[in-house]
mmCIF file with all atom_site columns, C-alpha atoms in Angstrom:
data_model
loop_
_atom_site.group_PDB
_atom_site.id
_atom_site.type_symbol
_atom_site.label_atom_id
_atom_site.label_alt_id
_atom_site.label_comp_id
_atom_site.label_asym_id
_atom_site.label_entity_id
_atom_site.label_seq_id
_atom_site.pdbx_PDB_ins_code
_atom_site.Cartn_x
_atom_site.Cartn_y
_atom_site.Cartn_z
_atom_site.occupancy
_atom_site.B_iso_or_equiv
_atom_site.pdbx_formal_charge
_atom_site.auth_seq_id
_atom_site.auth_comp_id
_atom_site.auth_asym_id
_atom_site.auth_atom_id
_atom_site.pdbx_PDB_model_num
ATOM 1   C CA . UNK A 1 1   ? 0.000   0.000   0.000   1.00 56.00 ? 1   UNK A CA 1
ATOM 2   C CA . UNK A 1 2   ? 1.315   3.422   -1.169  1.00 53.00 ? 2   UNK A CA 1
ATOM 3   C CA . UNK A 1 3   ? 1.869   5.722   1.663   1.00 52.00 ? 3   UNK A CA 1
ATOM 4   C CA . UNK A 1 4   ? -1.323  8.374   0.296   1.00 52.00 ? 4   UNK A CA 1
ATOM 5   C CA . UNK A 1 5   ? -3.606  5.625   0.492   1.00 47.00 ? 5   UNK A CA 1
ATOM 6   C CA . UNK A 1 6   ? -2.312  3.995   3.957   1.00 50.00 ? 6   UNK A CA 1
ATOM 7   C CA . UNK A 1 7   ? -2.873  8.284   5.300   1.00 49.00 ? 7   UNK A CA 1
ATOM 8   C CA . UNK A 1 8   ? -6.305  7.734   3.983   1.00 50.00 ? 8   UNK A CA 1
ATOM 9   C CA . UNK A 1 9   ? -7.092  4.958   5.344   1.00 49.00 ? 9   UNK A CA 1
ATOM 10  C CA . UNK A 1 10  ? -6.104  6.143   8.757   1.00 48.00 ? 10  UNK A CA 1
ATOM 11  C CA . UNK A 1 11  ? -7.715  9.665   8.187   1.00 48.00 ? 11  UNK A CA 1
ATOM 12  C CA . UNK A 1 12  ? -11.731 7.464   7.194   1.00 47.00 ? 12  UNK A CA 1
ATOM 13  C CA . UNK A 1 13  ? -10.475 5.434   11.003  1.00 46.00 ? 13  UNK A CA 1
ATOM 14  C CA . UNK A 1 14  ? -10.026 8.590   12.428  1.00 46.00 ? 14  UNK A CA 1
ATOM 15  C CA . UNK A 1 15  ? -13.619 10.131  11.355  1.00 43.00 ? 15  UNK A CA 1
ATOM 16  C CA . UNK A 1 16  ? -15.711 7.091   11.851  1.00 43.00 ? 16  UNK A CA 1
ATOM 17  C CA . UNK A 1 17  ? -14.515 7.143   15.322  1.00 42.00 ? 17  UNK A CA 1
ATOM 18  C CA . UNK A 1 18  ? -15.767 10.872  15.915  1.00 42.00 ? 18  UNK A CA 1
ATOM 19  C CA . UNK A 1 19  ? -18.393 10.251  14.530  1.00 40.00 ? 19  UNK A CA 1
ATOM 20  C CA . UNK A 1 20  ? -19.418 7.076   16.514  1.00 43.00 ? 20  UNK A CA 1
ATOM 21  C CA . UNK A 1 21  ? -18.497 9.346   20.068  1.00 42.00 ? 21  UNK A CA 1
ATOM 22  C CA . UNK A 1 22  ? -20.276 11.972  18.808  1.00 40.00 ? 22  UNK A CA 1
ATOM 23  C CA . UNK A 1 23  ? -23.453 9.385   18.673  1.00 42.00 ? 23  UNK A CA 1
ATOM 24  C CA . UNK A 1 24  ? -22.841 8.428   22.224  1.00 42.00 ? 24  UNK A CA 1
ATOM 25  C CA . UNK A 1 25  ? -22.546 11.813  23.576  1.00 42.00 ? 25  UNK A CA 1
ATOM 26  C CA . UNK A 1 26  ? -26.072 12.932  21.410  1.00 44.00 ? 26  UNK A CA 1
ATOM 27  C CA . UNK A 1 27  ? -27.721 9.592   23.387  1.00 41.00 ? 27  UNK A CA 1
ATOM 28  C CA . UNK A 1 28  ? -27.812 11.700  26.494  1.00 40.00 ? 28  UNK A CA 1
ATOM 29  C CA . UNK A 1 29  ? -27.872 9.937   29.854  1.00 37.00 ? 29  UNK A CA 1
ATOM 30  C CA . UNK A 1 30  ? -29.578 6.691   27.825  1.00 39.00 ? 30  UNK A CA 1
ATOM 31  C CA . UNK A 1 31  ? -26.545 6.020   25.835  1.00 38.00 ? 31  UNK A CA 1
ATOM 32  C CA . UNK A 1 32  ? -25.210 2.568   26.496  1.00 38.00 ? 32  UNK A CA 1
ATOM 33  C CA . UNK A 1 33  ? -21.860 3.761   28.362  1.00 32.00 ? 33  UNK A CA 1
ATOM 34  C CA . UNK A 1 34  ? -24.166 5.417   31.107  1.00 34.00 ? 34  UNK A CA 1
ATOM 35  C CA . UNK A 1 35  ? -26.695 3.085   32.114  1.00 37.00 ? 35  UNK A CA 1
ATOM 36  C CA . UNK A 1 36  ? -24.794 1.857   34.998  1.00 37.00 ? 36  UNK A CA 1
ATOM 37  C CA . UNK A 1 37  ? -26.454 3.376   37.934  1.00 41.00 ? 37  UNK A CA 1
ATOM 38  C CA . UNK A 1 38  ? -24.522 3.123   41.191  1.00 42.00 ? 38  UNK A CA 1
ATOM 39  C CA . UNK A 1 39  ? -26.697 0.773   44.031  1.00 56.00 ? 39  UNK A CA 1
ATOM 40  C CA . UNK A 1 40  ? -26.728 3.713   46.110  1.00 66.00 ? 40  UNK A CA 1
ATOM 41  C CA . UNK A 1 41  ? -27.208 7.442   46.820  1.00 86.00 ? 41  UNK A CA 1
ATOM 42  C CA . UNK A 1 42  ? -24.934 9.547   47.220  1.00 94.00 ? 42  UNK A CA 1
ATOM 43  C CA . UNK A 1 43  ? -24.567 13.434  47.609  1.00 96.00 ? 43  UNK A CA 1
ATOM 44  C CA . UNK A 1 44  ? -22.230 16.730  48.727  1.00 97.00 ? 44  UNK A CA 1
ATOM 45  C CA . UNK A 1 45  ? -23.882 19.930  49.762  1.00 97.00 ? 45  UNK A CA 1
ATOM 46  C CA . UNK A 1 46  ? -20.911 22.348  51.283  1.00 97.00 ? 46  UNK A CA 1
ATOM 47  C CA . UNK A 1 47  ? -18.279 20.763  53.714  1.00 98.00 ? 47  UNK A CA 1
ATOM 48  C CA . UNK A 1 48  ? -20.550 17.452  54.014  1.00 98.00 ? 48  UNK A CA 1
ATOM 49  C CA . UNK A 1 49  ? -20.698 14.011  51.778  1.00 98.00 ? 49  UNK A CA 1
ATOM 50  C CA . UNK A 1 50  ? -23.453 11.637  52.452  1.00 98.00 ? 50  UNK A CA 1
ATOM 51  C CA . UNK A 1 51  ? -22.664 8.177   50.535  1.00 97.00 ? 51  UNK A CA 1
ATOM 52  C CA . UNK A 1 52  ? -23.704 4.961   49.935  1.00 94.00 ? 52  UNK A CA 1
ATOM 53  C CA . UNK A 1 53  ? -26.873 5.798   51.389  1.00 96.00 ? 53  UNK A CA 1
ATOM 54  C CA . UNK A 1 54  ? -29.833 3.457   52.092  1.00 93.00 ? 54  UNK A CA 1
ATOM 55  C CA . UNK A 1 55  ? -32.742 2.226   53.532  1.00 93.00 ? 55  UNK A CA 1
ATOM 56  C CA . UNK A 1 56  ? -32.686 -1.253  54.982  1.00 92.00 ? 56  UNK A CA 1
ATOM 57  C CA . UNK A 1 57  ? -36.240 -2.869  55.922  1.00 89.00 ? 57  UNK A CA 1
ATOM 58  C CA . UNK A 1 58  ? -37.056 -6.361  57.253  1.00 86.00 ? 58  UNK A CA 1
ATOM 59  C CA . UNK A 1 59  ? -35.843 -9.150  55.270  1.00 84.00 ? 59  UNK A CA 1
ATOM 60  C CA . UNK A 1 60  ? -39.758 -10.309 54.512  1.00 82.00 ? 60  UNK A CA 1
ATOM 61  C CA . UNK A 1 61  ? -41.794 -7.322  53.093  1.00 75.00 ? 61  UNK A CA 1
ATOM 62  C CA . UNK A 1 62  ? -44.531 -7.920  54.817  1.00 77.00 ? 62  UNK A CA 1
ATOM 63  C CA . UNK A 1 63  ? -42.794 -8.543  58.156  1.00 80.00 ? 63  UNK A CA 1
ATOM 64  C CA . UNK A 1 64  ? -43.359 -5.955  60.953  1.00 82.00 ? 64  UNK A CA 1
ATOM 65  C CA . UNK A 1 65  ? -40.401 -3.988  62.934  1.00 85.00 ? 65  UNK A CA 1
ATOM 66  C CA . UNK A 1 66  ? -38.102 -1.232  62.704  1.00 91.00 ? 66  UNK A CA 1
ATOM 67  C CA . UNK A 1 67  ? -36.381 -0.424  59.499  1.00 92.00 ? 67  UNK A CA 1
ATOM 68  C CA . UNK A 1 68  ? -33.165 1.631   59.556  1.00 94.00 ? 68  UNK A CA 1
ATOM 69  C CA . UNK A 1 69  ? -30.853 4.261   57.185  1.00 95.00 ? 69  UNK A CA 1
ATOM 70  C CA . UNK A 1 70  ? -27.713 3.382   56.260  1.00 95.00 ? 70  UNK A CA 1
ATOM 71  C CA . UNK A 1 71  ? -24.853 5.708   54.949  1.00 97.00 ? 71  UNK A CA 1
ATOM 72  C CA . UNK A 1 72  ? -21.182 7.128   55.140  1.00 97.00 ? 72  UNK A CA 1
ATOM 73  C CA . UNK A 1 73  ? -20.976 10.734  56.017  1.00 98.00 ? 73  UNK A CA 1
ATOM 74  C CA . UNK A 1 74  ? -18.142 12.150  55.606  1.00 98.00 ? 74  UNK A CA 1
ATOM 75  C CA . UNK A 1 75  ? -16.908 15.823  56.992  1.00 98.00 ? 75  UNK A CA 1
ATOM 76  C CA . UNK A 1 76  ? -14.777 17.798  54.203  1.00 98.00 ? 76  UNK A CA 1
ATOM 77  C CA . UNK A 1 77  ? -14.369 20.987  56.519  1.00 97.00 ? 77  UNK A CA 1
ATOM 78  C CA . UNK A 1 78  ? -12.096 22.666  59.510  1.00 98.00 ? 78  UNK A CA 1
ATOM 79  C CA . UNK A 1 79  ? -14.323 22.186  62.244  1.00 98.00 ? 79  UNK A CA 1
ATOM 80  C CA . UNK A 1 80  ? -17.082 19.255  63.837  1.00 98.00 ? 80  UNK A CA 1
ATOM 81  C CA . UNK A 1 81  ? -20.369 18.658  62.802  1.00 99.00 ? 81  UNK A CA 1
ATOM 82  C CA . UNK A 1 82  ? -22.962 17.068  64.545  1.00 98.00 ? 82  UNK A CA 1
ATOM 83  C CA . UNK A 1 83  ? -25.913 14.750  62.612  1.00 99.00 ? 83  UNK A CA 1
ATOM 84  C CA . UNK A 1 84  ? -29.086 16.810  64.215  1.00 98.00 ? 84  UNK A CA 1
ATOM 85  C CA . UNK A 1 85  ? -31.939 14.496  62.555  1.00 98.00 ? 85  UNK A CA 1
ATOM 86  C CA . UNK A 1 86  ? -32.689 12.502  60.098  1.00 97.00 ? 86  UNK A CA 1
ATOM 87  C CA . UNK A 1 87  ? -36.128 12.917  58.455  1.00 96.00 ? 87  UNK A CA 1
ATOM 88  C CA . UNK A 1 88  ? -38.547 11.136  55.663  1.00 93.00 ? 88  UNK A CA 1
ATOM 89  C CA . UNK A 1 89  ? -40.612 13.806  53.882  1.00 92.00 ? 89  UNK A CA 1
ATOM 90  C CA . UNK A 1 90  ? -43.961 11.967  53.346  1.00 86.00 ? 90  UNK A CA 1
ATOM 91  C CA . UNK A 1 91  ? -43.956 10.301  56.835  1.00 86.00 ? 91  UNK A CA 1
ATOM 92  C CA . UNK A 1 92  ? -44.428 10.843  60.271  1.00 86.00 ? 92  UNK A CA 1
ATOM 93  C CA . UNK A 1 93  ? -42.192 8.198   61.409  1.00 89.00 ? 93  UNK A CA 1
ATOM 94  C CA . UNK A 1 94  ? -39.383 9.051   63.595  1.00 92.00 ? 94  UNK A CA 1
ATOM 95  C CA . UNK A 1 95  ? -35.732 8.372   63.134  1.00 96.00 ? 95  UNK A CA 1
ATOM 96  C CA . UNK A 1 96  ? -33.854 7.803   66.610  1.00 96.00 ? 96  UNK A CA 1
ATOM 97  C CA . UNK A 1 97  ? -30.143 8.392   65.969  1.00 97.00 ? 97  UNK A CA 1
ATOM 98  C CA . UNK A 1 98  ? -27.946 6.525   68.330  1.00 96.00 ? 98  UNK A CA 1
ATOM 99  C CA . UNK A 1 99  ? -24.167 7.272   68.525  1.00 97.00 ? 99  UNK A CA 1
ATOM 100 C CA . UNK A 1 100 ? -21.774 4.225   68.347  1.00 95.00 ? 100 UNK A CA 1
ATOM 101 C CA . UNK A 1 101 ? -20.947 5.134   71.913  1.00 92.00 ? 101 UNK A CA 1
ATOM 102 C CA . UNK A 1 102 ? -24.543 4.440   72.597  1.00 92.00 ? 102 UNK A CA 1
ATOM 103 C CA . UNK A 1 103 ? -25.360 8.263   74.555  1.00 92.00 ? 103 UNK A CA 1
ATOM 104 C CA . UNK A 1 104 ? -25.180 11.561  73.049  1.00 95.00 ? 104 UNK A CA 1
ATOM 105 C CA . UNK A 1 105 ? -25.302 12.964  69.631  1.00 97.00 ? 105 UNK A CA 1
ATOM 106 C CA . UNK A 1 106 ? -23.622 11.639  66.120  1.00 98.00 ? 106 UNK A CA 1
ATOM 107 C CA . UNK A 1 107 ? -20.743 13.857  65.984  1.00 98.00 ? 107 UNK A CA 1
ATOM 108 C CA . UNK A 1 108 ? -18.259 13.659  62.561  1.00 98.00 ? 108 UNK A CA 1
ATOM 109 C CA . UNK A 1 109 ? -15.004 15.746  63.740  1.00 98.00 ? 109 UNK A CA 1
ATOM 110 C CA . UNK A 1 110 ? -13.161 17.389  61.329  1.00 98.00 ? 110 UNK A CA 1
ATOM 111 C CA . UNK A 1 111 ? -11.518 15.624  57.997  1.00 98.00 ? 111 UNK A CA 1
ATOM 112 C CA . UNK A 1 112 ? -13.312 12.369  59.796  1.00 98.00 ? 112 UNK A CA 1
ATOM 113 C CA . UNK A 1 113 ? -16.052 10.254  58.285  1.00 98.00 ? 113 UNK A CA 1
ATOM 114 C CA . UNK A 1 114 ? -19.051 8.384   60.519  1.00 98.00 ? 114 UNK A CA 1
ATOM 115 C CA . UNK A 1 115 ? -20.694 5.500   59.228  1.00 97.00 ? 115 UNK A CA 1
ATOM 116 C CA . UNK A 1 116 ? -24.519 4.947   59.903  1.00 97.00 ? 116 UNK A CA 1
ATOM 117 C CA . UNK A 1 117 ? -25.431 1.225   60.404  1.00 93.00 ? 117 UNK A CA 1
ATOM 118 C CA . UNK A 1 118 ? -23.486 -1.873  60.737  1.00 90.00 ? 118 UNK A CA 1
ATOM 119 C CA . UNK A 1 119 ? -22.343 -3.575  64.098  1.00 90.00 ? 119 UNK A CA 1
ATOM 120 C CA . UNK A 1 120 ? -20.111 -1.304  66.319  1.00 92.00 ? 120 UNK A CA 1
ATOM 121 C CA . UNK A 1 121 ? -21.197 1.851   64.353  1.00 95.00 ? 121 UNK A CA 1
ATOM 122 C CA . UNK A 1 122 ? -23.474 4.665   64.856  1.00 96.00 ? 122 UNK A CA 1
ATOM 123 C CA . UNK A 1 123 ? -27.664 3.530   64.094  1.00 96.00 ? 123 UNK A CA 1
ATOM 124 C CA . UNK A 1 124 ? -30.727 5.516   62.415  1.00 96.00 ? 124 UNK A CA 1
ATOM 125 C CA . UNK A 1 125 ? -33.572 3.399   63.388  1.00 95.00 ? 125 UNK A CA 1
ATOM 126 C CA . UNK A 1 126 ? -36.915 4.379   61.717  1.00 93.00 ? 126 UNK A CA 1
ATOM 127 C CA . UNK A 1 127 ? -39.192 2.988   64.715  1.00 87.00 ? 127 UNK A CA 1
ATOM 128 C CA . UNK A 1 128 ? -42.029 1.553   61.803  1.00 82.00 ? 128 UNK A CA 1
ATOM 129 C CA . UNK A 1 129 ? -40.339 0.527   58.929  1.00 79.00 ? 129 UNK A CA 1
ATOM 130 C CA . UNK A 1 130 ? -43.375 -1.199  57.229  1.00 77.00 ? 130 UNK A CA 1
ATOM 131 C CA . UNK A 1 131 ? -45.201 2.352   57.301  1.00 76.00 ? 131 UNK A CA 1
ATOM 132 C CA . UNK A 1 132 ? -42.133 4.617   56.329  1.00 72.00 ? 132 UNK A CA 1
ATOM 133 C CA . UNK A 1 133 ? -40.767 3.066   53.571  1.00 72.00 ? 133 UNK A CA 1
ATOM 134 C CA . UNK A 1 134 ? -41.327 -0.196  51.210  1.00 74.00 ? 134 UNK A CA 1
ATOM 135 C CA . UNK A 1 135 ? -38.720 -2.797  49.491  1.00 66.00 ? 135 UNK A CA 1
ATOM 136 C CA . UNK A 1 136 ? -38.267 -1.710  45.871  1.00 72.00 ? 136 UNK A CA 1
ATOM 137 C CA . UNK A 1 137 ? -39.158 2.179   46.283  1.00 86.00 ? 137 UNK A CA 1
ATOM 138 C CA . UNK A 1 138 ? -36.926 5.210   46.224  1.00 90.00 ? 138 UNK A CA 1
ATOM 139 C CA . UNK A 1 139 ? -37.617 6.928   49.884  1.00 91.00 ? 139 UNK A CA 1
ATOM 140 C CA . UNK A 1 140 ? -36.364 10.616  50.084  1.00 94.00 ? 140 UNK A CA 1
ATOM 141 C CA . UNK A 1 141 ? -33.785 10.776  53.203  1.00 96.00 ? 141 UNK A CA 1
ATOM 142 C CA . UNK A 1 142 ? -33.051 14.675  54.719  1.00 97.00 ? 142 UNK A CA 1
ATOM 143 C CA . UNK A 1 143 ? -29.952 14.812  56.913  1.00 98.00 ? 143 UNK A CA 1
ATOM 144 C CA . UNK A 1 144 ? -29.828 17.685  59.053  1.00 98.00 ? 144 UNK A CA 1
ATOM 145 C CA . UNK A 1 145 ? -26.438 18.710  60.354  1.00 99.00 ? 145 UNK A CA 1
ATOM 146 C CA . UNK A 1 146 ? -25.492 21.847  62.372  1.00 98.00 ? 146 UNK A CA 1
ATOM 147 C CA . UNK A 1 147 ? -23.800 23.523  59.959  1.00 97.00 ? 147 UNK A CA 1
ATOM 148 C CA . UNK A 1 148 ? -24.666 22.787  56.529  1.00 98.00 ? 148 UNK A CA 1
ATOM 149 C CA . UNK A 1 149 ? -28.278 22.140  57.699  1.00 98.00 ? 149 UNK A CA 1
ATOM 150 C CA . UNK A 1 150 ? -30.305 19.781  55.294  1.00 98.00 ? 150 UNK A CA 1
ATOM 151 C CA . UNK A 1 151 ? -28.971 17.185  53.001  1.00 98.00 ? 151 UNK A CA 1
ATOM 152 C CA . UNK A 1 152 ? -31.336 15.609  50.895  1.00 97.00 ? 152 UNK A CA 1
ATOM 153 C CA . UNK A 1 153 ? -31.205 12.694  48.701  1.00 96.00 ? 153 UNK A CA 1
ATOM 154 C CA . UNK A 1 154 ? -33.215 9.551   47.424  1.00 95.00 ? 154 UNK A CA 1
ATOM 155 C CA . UNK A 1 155 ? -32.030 6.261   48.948  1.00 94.00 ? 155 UNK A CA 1
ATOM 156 C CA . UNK A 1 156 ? -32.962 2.836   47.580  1.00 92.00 ? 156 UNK A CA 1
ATOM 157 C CA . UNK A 1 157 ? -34.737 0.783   49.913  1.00 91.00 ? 157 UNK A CA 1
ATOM 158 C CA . UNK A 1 158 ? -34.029 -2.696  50.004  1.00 89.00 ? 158 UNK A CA 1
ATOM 159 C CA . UNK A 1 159 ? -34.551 -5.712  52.051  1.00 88.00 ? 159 UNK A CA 1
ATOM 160 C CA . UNK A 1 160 ? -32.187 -7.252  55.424  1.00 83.00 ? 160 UNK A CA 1
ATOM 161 C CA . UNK A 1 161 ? -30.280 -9.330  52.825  1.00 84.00 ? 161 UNK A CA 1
ATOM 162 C CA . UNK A 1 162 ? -27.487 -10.478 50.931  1.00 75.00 ? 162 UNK A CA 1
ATOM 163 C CA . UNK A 1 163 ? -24.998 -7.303  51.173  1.00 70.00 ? 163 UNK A CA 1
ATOM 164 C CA . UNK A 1 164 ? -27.587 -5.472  53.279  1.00 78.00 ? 164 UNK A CA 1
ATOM 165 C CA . UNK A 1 165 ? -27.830 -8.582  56.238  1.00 73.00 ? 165 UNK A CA 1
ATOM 166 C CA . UNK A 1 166 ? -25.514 -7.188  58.322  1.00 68.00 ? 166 UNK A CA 1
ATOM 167 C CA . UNK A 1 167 ? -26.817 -3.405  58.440  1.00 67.00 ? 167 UNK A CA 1
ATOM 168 C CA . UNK A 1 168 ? -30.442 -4.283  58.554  1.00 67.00 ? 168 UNK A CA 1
ATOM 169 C CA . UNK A 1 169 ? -32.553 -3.862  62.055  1.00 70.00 ? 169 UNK A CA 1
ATOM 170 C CA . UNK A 1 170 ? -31.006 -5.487  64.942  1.00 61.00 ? 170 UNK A CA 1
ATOM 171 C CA . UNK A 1 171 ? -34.974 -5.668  66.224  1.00 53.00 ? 171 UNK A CA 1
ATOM 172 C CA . UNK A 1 172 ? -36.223 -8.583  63.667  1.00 50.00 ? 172 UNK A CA 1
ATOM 173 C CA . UNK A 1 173 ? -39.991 -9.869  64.019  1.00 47.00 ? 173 UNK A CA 1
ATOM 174 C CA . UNK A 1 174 ? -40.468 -12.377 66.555  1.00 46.00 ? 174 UNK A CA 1
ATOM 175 C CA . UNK A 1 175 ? -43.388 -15.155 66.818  1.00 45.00 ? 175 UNK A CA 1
ATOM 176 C CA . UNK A 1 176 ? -46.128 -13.766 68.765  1.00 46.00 ? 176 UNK A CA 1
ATOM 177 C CA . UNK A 1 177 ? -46.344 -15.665 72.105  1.00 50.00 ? 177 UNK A CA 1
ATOM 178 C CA . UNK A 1 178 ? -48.968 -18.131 73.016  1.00 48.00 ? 178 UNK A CA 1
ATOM 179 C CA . UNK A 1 179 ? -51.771 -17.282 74.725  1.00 46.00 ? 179 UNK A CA 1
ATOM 180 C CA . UNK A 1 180 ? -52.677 -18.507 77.985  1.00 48.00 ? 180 UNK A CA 1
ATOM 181 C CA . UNK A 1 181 ? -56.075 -20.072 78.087  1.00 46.00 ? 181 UNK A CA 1
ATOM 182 C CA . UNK A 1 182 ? -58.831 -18.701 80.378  1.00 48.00 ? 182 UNK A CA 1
ATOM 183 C CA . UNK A 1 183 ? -58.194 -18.522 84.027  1.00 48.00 ? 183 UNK A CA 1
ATOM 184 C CA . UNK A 1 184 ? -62.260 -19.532 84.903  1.00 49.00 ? 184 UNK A CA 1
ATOM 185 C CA . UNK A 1 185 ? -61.172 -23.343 83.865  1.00 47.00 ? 185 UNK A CA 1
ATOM 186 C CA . UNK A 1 186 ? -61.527 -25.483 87.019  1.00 47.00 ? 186 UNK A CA 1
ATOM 187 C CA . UNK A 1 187 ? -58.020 -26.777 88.041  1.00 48.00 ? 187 UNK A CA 1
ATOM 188 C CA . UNK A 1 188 ? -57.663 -30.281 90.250  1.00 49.00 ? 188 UNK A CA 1
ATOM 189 C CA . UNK A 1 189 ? -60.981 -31.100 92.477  1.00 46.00 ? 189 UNK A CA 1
ATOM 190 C CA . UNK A 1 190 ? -63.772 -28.753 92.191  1.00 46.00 ? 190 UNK A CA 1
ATOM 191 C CA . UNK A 1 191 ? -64.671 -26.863 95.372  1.00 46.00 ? 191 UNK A CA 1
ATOM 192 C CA . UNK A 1 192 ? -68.265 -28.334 94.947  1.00 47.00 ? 192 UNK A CA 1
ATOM 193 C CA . UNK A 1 193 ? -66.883 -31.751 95.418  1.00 44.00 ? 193 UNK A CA 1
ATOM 194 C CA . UNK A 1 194 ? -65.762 -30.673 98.647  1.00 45.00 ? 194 UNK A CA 1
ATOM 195 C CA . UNK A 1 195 ? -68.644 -28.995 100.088 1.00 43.00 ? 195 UNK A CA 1
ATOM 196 C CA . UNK A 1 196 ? -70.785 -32.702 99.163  1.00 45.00 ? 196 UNK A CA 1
ATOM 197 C CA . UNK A 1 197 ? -68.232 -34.782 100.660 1.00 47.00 ? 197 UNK A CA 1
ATOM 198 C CA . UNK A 1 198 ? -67.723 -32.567 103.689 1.00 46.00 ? 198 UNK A CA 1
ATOM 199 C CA . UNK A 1 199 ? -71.896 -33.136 104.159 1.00 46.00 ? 199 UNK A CA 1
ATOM 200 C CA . UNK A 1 200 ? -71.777 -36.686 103.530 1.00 46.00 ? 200 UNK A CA 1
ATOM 201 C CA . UNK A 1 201 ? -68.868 -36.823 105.777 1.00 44.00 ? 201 UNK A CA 1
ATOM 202 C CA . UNK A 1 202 ? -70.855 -34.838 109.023 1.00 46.00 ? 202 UNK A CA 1
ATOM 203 C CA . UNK A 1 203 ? -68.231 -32.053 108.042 1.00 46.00 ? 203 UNK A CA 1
ATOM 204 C CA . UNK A 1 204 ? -65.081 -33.888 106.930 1.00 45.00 ? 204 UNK A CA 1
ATOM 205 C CA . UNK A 1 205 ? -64.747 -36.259 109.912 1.00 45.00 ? 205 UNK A CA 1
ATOM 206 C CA . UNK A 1 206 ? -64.243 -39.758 109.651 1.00 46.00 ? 206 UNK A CA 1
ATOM 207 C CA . UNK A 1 207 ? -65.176 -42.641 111.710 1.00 46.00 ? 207 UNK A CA 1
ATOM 208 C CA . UNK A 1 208 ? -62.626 -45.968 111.510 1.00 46.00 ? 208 UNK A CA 1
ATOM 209 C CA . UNK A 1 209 ? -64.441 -49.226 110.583 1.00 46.00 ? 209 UNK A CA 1
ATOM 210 C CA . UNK A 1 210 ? -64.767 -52.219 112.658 1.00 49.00 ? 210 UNK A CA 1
ATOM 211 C CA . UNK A 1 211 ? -62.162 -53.952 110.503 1.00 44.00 ? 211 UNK A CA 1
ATOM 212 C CA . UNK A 1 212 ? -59.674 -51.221 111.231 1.00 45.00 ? 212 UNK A CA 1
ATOM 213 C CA . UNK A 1 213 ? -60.394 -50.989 115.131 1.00 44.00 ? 213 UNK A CA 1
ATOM 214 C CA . UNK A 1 214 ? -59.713 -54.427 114.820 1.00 45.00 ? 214 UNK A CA 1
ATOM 215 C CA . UNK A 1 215 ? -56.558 -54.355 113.399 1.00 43.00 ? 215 UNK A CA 1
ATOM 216 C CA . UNK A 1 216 ? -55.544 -51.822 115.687 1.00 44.00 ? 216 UNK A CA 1
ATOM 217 C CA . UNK A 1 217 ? -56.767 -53.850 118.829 1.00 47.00 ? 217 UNK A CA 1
ATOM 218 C CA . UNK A 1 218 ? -54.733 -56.862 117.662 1.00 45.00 ? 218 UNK A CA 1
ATOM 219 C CA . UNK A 1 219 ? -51.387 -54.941 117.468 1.00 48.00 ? 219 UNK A CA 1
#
């Protein structure tokens, strides 16, 4: 091949290629390179990053119990921060924020990061999970913090398994227990019984036969 046509070839490479990104780019969000969606929400609103945020339910959907949010918050500025509430718009269920201490509030310090969920880490516990949020759904999550204020973002909610077993609710469903049965039931010898026999008796007392007396007598 001469060395004109081997630049042309290159040169028609060189434009179907631009022309090919060009298609990609005119796709918008749909094109094939940017379907993949991360699992989870994420967000930065001034000095503070909220990621990998969810919202972890029971492991059955229909199951009853607590439901909690899960995240990583991360503090990008000089000076603390303290996690004031947690909140889901569309819902009066509360959110009871629990420091991995156990007392006091959710403070990230400085250049630190404080993860929400998990054993040994701080909890968000949304008190009726089967009310505030349902398997499958995006749930809108506000994160209040003391300097930034409110952080809002959609979290996925998903199900107490696979990945998400070991930051779901440490509160799971239990069997409700047995009930006892009614306390009128008449237990051993009924009191009647005892009223007859103490009139049949002349009030309980008892005379020994003439077989007994005998027996006695002879010993």
């Amino acid at each position: 091949m001469s060395r004109s046509l081997r630049h042309g070839a290159l040169a028609a490479t060189a434009i179907a290629f631009s022309i090919a990104s060009l298609a990609a780019c005119g796709a918008g969000n749909d094109a094939a390179t940017l379907q993949i969606k991360p699992d989870n929400a994420a967000t930065t609103i001034g000095d503070i990053s909220v990621q990998n945020a969810s919202v972890v339910t029971q492991p059955e959907l229909t199951a009853e119990g607590p439901a909690v949010v899960t995240a990583t918050v991360f503090n990008n500025g000089t000076k603390p921060q303290t996690l004031e509430t947690i909140t889901l718009p569309g819902s009066s269920t509360p959110v009871k924020l629990t420091p991995a201490e156990g007392t006091g509030p959710i403070v990230i310090q400085a250049g630190d990061k404080v993860v929400l969920g998990g054993t040994g880490n701080a909890s968000a516990v949304i008190e009726n999970g089967l009310e505030a949020a349902k398997a499958g759904d995006v749930q809108r999550v506000v994160f209040k913090f003391s300097s930034t204020g409110e952080v809002p973002l959609g979290a996925f909610v998903v199900p107490a398994k696979s990945f998400f077993e070991g930051y779901g609710p440490s509160a799971l469903p239990t069997p409700p227990a047995d009930t006892a049965g009614p306390s009128g039931k008449p237990t051993g010898t009924p009191a009647g019984s005892e009223a007859e026999n103490g009139e049949d008796g002349k009030g309980g007392e008892t005379t020994p036969t003439d077989a007994s007396s005998a027996s006695a007598e002879g010993h």
